[in-house]
Tab-separated table of C-alpha atoms in Angstrom:
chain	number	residue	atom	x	y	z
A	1218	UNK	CA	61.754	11.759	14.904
A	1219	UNK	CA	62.959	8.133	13.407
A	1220	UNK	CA	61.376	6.272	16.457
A	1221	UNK	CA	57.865	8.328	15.174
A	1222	UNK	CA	58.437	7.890	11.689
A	1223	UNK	CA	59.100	3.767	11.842
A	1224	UNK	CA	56.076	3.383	14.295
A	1225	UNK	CA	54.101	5.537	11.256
A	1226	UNK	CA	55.002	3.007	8.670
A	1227	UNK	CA	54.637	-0.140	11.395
A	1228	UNK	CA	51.204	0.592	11.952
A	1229	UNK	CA	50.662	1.499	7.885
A	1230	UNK	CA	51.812	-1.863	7.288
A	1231	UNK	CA	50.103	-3.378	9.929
A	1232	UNK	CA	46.829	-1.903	8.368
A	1233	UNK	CA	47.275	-2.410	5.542
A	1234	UNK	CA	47.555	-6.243	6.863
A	1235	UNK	CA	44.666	-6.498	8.442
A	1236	UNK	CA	42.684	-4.673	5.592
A	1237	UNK	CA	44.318	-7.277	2.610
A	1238	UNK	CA	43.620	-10.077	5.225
A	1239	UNK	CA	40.076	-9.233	6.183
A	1240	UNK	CA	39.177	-8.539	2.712
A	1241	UNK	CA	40.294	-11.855	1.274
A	1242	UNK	CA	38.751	-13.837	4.171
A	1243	UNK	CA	35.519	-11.974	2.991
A	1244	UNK	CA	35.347	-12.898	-0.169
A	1245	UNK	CA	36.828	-16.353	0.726
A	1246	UNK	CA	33.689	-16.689	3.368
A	1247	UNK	CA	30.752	-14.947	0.344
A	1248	UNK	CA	32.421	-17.786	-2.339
A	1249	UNK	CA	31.790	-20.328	0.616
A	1250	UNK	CA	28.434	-19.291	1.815
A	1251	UNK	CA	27.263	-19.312	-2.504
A	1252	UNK	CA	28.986	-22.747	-3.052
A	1253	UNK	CA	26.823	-23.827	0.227
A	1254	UNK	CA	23.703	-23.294	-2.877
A	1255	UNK	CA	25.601	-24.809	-5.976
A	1256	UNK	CA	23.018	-27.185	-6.733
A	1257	UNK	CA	20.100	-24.082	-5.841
A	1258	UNK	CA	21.878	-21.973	-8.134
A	1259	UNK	CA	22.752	-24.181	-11.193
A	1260	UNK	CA	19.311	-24.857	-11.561
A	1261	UNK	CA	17.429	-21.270	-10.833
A	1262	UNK	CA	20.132	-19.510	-13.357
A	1263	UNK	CA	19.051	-21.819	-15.940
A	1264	UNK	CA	16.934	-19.283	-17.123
A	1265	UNK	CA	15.126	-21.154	-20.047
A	1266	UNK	CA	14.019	-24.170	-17.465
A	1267	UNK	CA	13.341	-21.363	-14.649
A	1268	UNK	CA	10.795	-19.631	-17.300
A	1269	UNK	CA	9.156	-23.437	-18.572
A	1270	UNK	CA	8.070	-23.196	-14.927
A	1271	UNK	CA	7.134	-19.516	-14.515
A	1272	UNK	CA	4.911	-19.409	-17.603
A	1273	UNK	CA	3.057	-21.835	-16.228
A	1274	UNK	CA	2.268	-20.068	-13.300
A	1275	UNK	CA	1.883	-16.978	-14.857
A	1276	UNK	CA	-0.973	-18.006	-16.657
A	1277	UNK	CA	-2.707	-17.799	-13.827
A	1278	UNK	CA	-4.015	-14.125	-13.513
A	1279	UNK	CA	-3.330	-11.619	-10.779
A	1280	UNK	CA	-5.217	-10.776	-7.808
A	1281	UNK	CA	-7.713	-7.553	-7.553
A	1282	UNK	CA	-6.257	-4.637	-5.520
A	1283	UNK	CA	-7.966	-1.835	-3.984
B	1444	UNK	CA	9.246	-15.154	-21.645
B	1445	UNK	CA	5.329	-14.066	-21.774
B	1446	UNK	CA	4.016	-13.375	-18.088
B	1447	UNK	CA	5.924	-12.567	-15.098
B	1448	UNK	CA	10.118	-13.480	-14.321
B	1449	UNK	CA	8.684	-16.296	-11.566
B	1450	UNK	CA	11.219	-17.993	-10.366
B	1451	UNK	CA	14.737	-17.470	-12.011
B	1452	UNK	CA	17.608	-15.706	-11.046
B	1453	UNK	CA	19.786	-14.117	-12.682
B	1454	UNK	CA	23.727	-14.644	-12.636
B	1455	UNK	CA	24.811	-11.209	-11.980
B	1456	UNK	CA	22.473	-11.635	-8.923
B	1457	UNK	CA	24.363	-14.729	-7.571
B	1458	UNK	CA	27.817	-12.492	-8.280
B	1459	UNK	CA	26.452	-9.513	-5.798
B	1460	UNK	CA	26.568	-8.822	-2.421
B	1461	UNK	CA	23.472	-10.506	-1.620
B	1462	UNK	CA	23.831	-13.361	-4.340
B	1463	UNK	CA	27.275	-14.176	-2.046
B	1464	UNK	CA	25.015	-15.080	1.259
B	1465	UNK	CA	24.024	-18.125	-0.882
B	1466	UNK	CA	20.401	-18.936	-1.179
B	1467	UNK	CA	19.993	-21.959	1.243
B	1468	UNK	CA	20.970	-19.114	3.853
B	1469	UNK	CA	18.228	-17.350	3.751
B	1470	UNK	CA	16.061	-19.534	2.447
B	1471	UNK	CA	16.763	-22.903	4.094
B	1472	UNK	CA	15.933	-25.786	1.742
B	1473	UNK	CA	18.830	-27.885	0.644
B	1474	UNK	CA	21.591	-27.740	-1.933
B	1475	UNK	CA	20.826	-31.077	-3.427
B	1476	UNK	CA	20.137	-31.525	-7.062
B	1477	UNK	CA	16.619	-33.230	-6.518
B	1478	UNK	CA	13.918	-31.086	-6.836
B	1479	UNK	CA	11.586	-32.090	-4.073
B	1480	UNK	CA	14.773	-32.693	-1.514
B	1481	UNK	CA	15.829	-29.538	-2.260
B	1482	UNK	CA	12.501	-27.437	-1.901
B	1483	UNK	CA	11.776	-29.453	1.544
B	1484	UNK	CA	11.525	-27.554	4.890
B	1485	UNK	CA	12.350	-24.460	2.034
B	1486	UNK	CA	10.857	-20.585	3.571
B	1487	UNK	CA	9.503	-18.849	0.251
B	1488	UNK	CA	9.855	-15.531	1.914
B	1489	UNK	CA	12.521	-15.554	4.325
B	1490	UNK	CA	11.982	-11.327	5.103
B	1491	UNK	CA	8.854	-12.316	6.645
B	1492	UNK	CA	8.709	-13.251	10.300
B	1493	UNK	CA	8.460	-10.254	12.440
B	1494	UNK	CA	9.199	-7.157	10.210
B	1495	UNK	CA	12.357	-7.933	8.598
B	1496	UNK	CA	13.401	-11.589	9.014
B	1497	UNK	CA	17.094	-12.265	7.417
B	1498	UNK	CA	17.086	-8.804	6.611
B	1499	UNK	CA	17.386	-7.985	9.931
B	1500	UNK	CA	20.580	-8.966	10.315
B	1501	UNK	CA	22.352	-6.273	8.563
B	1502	UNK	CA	18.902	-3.938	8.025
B	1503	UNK	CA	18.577	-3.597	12.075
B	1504	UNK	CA	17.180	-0.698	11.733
B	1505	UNK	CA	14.932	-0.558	9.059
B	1506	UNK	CA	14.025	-4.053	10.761
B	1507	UNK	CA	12.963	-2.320	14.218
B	1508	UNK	CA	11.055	0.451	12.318
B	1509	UNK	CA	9.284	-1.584	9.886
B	1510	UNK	CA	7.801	-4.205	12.048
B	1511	UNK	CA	5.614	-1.077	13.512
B	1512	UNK	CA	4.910	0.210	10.252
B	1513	UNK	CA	1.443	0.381	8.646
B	1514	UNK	CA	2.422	-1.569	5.377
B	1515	UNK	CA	4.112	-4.504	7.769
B	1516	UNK	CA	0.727	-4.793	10.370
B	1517	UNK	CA	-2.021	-3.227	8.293
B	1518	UNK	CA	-3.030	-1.388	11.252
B	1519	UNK	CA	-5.719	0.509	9.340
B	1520	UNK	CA	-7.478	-2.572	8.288
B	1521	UNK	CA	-7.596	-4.047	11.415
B	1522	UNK	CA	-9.006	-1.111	13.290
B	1523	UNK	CA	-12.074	-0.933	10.589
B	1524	UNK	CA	-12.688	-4.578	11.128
B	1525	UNK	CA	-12.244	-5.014	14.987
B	1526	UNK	CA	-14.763	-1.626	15.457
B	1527	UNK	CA	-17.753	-2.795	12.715
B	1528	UNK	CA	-17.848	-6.577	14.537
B	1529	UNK	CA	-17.952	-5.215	17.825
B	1530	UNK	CA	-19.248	-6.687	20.321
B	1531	UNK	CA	-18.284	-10.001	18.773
B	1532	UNK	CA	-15.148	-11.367	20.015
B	1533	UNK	CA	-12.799	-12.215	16.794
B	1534	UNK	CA	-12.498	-15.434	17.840
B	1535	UNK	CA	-16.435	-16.505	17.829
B	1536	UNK	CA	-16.167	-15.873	13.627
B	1537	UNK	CA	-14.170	-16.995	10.678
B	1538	UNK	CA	-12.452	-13.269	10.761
B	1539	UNK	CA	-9.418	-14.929	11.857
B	1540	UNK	CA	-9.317	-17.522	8.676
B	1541	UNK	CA	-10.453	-14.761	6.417
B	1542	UNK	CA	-7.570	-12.624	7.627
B	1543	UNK	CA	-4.569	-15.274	6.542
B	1544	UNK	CA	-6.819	-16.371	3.679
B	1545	UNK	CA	-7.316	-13.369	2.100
B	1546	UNK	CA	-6.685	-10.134	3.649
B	1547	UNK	CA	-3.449	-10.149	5.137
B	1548	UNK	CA	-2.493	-10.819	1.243
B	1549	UNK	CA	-1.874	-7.053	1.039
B	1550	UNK	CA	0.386	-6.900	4.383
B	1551	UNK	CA	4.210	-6.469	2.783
B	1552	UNK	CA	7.312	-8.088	3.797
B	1553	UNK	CA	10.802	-6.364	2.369
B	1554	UNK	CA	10.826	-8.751	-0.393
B	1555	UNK	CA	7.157	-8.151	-1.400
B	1556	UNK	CA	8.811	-4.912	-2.391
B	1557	UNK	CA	12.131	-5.153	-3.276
B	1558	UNK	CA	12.363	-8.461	-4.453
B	1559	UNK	CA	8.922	-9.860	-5.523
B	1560	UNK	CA	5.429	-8.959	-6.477
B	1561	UNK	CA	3.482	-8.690	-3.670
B	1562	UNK	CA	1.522	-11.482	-2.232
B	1563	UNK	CA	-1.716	-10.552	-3.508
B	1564	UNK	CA	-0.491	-10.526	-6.898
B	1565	UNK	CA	0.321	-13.872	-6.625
B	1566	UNK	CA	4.226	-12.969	-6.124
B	1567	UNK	CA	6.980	-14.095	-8.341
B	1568	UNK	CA	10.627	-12.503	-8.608
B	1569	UNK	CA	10.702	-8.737	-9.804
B	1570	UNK	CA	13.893	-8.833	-11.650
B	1571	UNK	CA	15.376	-12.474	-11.516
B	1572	UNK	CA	15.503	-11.683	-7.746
B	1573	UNK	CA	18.043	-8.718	-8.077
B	1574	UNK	CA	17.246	-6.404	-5.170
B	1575	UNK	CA	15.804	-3.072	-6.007
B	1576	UNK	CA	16.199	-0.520	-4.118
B	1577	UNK	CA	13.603	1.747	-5.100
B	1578	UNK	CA	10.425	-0.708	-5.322
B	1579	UNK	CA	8.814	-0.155	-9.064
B	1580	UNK	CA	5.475	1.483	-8.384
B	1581	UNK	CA	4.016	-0.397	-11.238
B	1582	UNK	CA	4.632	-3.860	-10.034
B	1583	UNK	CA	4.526	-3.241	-6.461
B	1584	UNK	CA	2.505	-0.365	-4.778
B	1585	UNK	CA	0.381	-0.843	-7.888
B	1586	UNK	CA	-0.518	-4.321	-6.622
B	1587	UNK	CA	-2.466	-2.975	-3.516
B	1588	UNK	CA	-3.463	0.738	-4.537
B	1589	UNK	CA	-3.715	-0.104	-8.220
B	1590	UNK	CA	-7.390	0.529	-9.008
B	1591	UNK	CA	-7.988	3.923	-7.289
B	1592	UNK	CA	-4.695	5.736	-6.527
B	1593	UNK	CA	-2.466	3.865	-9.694
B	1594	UNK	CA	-5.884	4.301	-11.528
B	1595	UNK	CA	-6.420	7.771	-11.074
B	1596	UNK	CA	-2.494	8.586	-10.717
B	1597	UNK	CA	-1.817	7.601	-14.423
B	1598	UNK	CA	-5.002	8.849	-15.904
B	1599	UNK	CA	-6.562	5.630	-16.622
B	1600	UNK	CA	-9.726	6.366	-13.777
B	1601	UNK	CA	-10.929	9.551	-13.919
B	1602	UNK	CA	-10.642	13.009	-15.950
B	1603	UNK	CA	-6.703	13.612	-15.756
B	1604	UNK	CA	-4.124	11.765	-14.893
B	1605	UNK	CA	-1.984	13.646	-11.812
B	1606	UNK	CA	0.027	16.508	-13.023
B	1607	UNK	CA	3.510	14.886	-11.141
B	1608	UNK	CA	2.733	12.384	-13.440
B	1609	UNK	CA	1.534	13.327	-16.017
B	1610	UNK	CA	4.639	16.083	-16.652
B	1611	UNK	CA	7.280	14.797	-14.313
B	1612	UNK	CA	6.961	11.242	-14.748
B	1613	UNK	CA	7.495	11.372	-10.698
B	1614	UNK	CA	7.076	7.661	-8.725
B	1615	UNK	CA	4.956	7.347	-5.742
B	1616	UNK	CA	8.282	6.790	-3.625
B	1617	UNK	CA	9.413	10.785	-4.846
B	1618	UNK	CA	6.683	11.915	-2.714
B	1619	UNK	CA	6.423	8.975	-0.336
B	1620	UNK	CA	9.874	8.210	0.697
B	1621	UNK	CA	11.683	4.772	2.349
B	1622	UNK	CA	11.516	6.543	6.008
B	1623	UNK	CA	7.618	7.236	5.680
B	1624	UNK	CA	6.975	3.808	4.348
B	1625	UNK	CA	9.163	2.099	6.886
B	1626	UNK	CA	8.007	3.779	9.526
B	1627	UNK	CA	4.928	4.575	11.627
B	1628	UNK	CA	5.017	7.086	13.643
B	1629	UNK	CA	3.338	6.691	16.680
B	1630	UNK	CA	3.329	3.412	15.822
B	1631	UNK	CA	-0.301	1.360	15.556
B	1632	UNK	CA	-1.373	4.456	14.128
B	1633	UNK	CA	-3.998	4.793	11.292
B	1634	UNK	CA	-3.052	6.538	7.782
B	1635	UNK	CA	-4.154	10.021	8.653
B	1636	UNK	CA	-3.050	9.379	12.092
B	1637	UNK	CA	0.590	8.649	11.142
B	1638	UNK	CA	3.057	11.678	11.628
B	1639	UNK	CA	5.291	11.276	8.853
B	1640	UNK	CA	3.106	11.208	5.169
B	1641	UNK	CA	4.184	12.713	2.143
B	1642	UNK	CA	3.189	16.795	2.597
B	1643	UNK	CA	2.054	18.714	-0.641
B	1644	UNK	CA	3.956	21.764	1.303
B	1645	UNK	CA	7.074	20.055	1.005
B	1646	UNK	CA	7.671	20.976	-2.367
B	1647	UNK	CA	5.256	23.877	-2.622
B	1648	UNK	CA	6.055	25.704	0.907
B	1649	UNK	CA	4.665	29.235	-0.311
B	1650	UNK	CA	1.287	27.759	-1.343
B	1651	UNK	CA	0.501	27.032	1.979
B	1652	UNK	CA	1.370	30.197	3.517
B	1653	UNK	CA	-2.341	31.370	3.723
B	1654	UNK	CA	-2.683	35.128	3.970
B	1655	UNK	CA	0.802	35.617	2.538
B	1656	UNK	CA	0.270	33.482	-0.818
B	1657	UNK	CA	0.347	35.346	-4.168
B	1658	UNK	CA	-2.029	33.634	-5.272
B	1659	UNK	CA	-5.544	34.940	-3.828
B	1660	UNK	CA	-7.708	32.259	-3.202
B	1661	UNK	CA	-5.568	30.495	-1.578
B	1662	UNK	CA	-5.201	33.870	0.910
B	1663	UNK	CA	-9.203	33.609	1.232
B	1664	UNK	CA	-9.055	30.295	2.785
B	1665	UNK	CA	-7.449	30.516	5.948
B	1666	UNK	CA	-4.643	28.023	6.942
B	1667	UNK	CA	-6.717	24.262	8.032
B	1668	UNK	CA	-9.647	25.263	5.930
B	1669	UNK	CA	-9.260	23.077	3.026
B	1670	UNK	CA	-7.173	20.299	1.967
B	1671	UNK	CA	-4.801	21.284	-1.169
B	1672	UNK	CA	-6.716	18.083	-3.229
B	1673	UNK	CA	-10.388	20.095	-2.741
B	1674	UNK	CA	-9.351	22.760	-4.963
B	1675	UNK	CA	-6.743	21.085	-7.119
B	1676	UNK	CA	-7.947	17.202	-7.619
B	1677	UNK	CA	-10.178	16.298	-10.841
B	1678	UNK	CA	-13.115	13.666	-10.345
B	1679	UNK	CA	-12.100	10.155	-8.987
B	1680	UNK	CA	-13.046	6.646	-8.506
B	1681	UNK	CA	-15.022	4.962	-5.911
B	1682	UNK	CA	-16.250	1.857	-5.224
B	1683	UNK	CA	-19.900	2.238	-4.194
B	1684	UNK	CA	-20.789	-1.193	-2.254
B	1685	UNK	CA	-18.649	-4.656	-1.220
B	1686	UNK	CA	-15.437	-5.647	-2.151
B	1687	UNK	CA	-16.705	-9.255	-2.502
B	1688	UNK	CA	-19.723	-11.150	-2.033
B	1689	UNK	CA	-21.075	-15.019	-2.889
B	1690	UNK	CA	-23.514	-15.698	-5.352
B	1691	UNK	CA	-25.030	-19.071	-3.528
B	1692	UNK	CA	-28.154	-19.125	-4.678
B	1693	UNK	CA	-27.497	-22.603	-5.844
B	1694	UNK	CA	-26.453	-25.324	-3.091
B	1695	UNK	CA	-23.055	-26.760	-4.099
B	1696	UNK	CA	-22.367	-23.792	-6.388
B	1697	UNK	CA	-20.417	-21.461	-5.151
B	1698	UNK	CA	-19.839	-17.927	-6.937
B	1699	UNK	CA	-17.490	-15.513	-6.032
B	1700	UNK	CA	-18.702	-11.763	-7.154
B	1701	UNK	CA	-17.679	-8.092	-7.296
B	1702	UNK	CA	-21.054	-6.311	-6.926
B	1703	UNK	CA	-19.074	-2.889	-7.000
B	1704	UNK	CA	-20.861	-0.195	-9.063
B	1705	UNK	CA	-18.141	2.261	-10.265
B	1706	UNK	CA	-18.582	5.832	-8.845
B	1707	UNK	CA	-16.525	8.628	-10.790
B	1708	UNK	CA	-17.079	11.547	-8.287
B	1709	UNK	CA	-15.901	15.042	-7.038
B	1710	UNK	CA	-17.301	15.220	-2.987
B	1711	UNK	CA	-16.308	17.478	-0.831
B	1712	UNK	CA	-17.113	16.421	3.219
B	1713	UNK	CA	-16.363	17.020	6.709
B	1714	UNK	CA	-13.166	15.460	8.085
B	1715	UNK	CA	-13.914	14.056	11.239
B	1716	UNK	CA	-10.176	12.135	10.710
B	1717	UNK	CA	-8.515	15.858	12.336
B	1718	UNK	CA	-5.135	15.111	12.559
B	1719	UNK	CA	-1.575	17.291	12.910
B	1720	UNK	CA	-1.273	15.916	9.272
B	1721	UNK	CA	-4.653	15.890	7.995
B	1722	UNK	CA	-5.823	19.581	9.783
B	1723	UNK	CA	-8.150	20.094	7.384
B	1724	UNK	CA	-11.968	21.146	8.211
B	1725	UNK	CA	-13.171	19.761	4.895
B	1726	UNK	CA	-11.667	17.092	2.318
B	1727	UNK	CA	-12.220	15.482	-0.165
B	1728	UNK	CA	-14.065	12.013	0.603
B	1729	UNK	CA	-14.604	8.530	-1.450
B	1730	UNK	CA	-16.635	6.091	-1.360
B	1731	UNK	CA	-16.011	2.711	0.857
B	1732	UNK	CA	-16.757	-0.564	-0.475
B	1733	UNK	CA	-18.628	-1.877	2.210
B	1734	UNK	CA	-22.601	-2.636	3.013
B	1735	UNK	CA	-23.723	-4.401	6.178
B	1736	UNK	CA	-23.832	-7.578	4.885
B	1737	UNK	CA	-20.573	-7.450	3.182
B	1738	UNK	CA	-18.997	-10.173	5.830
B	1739	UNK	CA	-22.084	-11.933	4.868
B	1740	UNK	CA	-20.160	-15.029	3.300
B	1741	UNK	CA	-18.395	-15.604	6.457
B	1742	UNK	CA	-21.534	-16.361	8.581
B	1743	UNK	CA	-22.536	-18.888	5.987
B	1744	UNK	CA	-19.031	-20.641	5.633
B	1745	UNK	CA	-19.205	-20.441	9.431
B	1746	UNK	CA	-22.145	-22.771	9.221
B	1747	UNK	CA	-20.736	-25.272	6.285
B	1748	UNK	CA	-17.170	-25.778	7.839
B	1749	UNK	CA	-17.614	-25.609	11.705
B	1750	UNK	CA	-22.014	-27.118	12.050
B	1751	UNK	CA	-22.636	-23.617	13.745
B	1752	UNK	CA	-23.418	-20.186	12.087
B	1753	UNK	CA	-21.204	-17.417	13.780
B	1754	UNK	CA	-23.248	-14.035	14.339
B	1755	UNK	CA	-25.962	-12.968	12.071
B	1756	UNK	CA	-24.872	-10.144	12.097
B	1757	UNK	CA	-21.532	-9.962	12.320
B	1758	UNK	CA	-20.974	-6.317	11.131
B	1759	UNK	CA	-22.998	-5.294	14.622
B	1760	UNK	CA	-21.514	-2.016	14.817
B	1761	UNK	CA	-21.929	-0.843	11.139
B	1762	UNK	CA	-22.835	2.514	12.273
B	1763	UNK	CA	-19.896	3.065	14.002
B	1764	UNK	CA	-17.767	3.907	11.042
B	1765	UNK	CA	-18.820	6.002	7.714
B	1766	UNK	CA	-18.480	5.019	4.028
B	1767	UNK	CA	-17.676	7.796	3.195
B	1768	UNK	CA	-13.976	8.905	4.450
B	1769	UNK	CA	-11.308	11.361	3.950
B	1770	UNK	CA	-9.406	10.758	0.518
B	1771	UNK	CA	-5.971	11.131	-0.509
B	1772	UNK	CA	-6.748	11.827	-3.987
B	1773	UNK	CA	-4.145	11.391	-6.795
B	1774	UNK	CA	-5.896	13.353	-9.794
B	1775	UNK	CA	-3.691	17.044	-8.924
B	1776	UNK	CA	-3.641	19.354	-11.427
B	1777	UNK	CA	-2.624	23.097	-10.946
B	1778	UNK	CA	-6.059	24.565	-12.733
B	1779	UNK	CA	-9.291	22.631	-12.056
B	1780	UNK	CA	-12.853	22.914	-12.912
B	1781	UNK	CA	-13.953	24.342	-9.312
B	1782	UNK	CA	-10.690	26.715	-9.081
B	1783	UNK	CA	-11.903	28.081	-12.201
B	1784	UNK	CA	-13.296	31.261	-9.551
B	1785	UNK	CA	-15.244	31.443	-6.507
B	1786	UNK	CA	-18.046	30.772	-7.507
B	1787	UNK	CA	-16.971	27.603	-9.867
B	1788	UNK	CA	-17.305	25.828	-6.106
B	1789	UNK	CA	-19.119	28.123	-3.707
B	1790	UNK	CA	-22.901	27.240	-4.418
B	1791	UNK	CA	-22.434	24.037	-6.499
B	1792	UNK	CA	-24.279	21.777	-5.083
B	1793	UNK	CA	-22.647	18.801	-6.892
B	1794	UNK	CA	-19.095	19.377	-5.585
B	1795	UNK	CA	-20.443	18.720	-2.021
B	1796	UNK	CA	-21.230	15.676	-0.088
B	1797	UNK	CA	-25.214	16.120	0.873
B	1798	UNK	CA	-28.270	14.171	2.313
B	1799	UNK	CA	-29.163	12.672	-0.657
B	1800	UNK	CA	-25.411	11.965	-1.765
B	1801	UNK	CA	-26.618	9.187	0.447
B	1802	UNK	CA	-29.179	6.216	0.858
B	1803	UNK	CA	-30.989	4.862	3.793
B	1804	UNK	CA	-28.727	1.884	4.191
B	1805	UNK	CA	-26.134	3.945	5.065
B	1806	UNK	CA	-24.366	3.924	8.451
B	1807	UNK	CA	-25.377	7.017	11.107
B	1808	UNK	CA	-21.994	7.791	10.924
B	1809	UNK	CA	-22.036	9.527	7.350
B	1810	UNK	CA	-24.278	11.785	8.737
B	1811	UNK	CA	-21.118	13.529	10.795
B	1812	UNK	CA	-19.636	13.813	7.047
B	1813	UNK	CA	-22.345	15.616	4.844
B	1814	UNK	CA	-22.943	19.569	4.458
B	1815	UNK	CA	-26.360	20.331	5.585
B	1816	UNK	CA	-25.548	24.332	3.837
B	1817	UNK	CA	-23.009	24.189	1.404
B	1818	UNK	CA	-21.334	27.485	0.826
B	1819	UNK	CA	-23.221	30.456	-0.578
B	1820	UNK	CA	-22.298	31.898	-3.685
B	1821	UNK	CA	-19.945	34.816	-3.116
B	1822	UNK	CA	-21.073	38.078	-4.426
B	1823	UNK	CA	-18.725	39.928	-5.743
């Protein structure tokens, strides 16, 4: 019964590793992969520049549909 | 700002799940500060190539269903044009150029839902490029079926608006849901070909249970007789002749024009489109915008870009096809001017597509489509 009950919380803990591990790593790798588009992203969120540009091409009617 | 969110994004965007794959990711490019450095080698719509693109990665199967799906290959389309031209071969005309050029604008990628206006409404971000799940009909579907079925749908074409508008405020993805529109099934099918379409009978099962309905007429038409829309759609809008023709009368001046005569009508025809989802001996049938010489621009550009005109007449096999096809029409409403009684539709001539419905221009094939004896009066 002790042998079952220490493997019980051995693999709880060991889970519970794993999950806390893998779920920092993940966010660790997303914040990597958005710094990889800093520069993209400091310039696209700069939503006043960003709309200089669009209203400019928005000018520019839209297309007929059928 | 006036006009349409074009091209930035918003910060809660870059904080969410798919802000965190980082844009040069999906997009390529470069995360440089100069402008032109970083837009070089850059892929606008990276959901593109072959159904799904970078979606694909974690959207597998969406990704495999959508590559086969009308919306992605604009199978429809392509079957009209390939069966008019015959027996040219595509590659003797500009159909190829005029296909990138101009009509593959309406074929959709997932962002030219979920992300951005669709191509032929000259694109830019939906929502500072926040994914939507549910595409906004408005802004998206709109941008392709805008001037018949948004037109007629919202009561801005037509006599009514549609009653699931009209009181339900319903969207066109209530009725036409992510699996239809991400899907064709078989796939390379045509619309009324396609297995899986929105079903009126869905949400009104005992209506369709002719024989067994309480409501008596439709017990008096038995099951595949009529479509619902015959007795329960208000007049609609066609276009009578060519999407788009030149106005060249003048060397060097070039006009682009929409000849189109509005048509608001209420035509009942054959359906020669009998299919497990479209059973129905008669619909209701609109208008196509096409003539003979609508690909008549073509031949000529043929001649100013390449030194040789393509095929006179490239629309060879005009007869093949009618102009006059099975509608889905989105003007429902429960009580209508022809389900008024039996005899609001039996015997009106007007309601039905006849002989001189149509001119002598016309393809053979709307012949297959008219009523030579429309229904008699019923006596009572």
């Amino acid at each position: 019964m002790m042998i079952g009950k220490k493997k019980l919380t051995l693999t709880s803990a060991a889970l519970l590793g794993l999950a806390c591990t893998f779920g920092i790593a993940g966010t660790v790798s997303a914040q990597a992969e958005a710094a990889s588009s800093s520069e993209c992203i400091k310039c696209h969120t700069d939503l006043d520049q960003m709309d200089a540009f669009g209203a400019a091409a928005a000018s520019s009617s839209a297309g007929i549909a059928g | 700002m006036r006009g349409r969110d074009t091209y930035g994004v918003a910060k809660d965007f870059v904080e969410s799940e798919h802000g965190q794959i980082g844009c040069v990711n999906c997009h390529k490019g470069h995360n440089v500060g100069d402008k032109d450095e970083a837009h070089k080698d850059m892929t606008k719509d990276p959901s593109d190539e072959g159904g799904g693109g970078v979606c694909a990665e974690c959207h597998e199967d969406t990704a495999a269903s959508y590559k086969n799906a009308m919306h992605y290959k604009l199978t429809g389309i392509l079957d009209i044009v390939g069966t008019i031209t015959q027996p040219h071969k595509m590659g003797d005309t500009l159909l190829p150029a005029a296909w990138k050029l101009d009509c593959n604008d309406c074929h959709a990628s997932c962002g030219s839902c979920h992300v951005a206006w669709p191509e032929v409404a000259k694109g830019g971000l939906l929502d500072r490029h926040r994914f939507l799940k549910t595409p906004p009909m408005e802004k998206t579907c709109y941008a392709c079926h805008g001037s018949r079925f948004g037109g007629e749908y919202r009561g801005l074409l037509g006599a009514t608006a549609d009653v699931h508008y009209e009181k339900l405020q319903m969207v066109c993805a209530d009725c036409h849901t992510a699996n239809q529109l991400h899907g064709t099934k078989p796939a390379d099918s045509k619309r009324y070909y396609d297995t899986e379409t929105a079903r009126c009978e869905s949400c009104h099962p005992d209506a369709a249970k002719s024989g067994k309905s309480r409501i008596a007429m439709h017990n008096a038409h038995p099951d595949g007789t009529l479509a619902c829309a015959v007795c329960h759609a208000n007049e609609y809008f066609n276009c009578a002749n060519c999407h788009v023709s030149l106005d060249i009368k003048e060397a060097g001046k070039i006009k682009v024009i929409f000849p189109s005569d509005p048509l608001v009508t209420f035509k009942i025809g054959k359906n020669i489109d009998i299919t497990p989802n479209n059973p129905y001996k008669y619909n209701l049938v609109r208008h196509t915008p096409a003539k003979k010489d609508s690909l008549a621009s073509l031949t000529y550009f043929q001649a100013v870009l390449t030194g040789s005109p393509g095929p006179k007449d490239l629309i060879a096999n005009y007869d093949a096809l009618p102009t006059w096809n099975s509608a889905s029409v989105h003007s429902i409403q429960r009580k209508t001017k022809q389900n008024q009684s039996c005899n609001a539709c039996h015997g009106q001539k007007e309601l039905f597509l006849t002989k001189t419905d149509l001119v002598p221009e016309d393809p053979k094939a709307n012949q297959k489509i008219i009523f030579n004896k429309i229904p008699a009066p019923v006596k009572k």
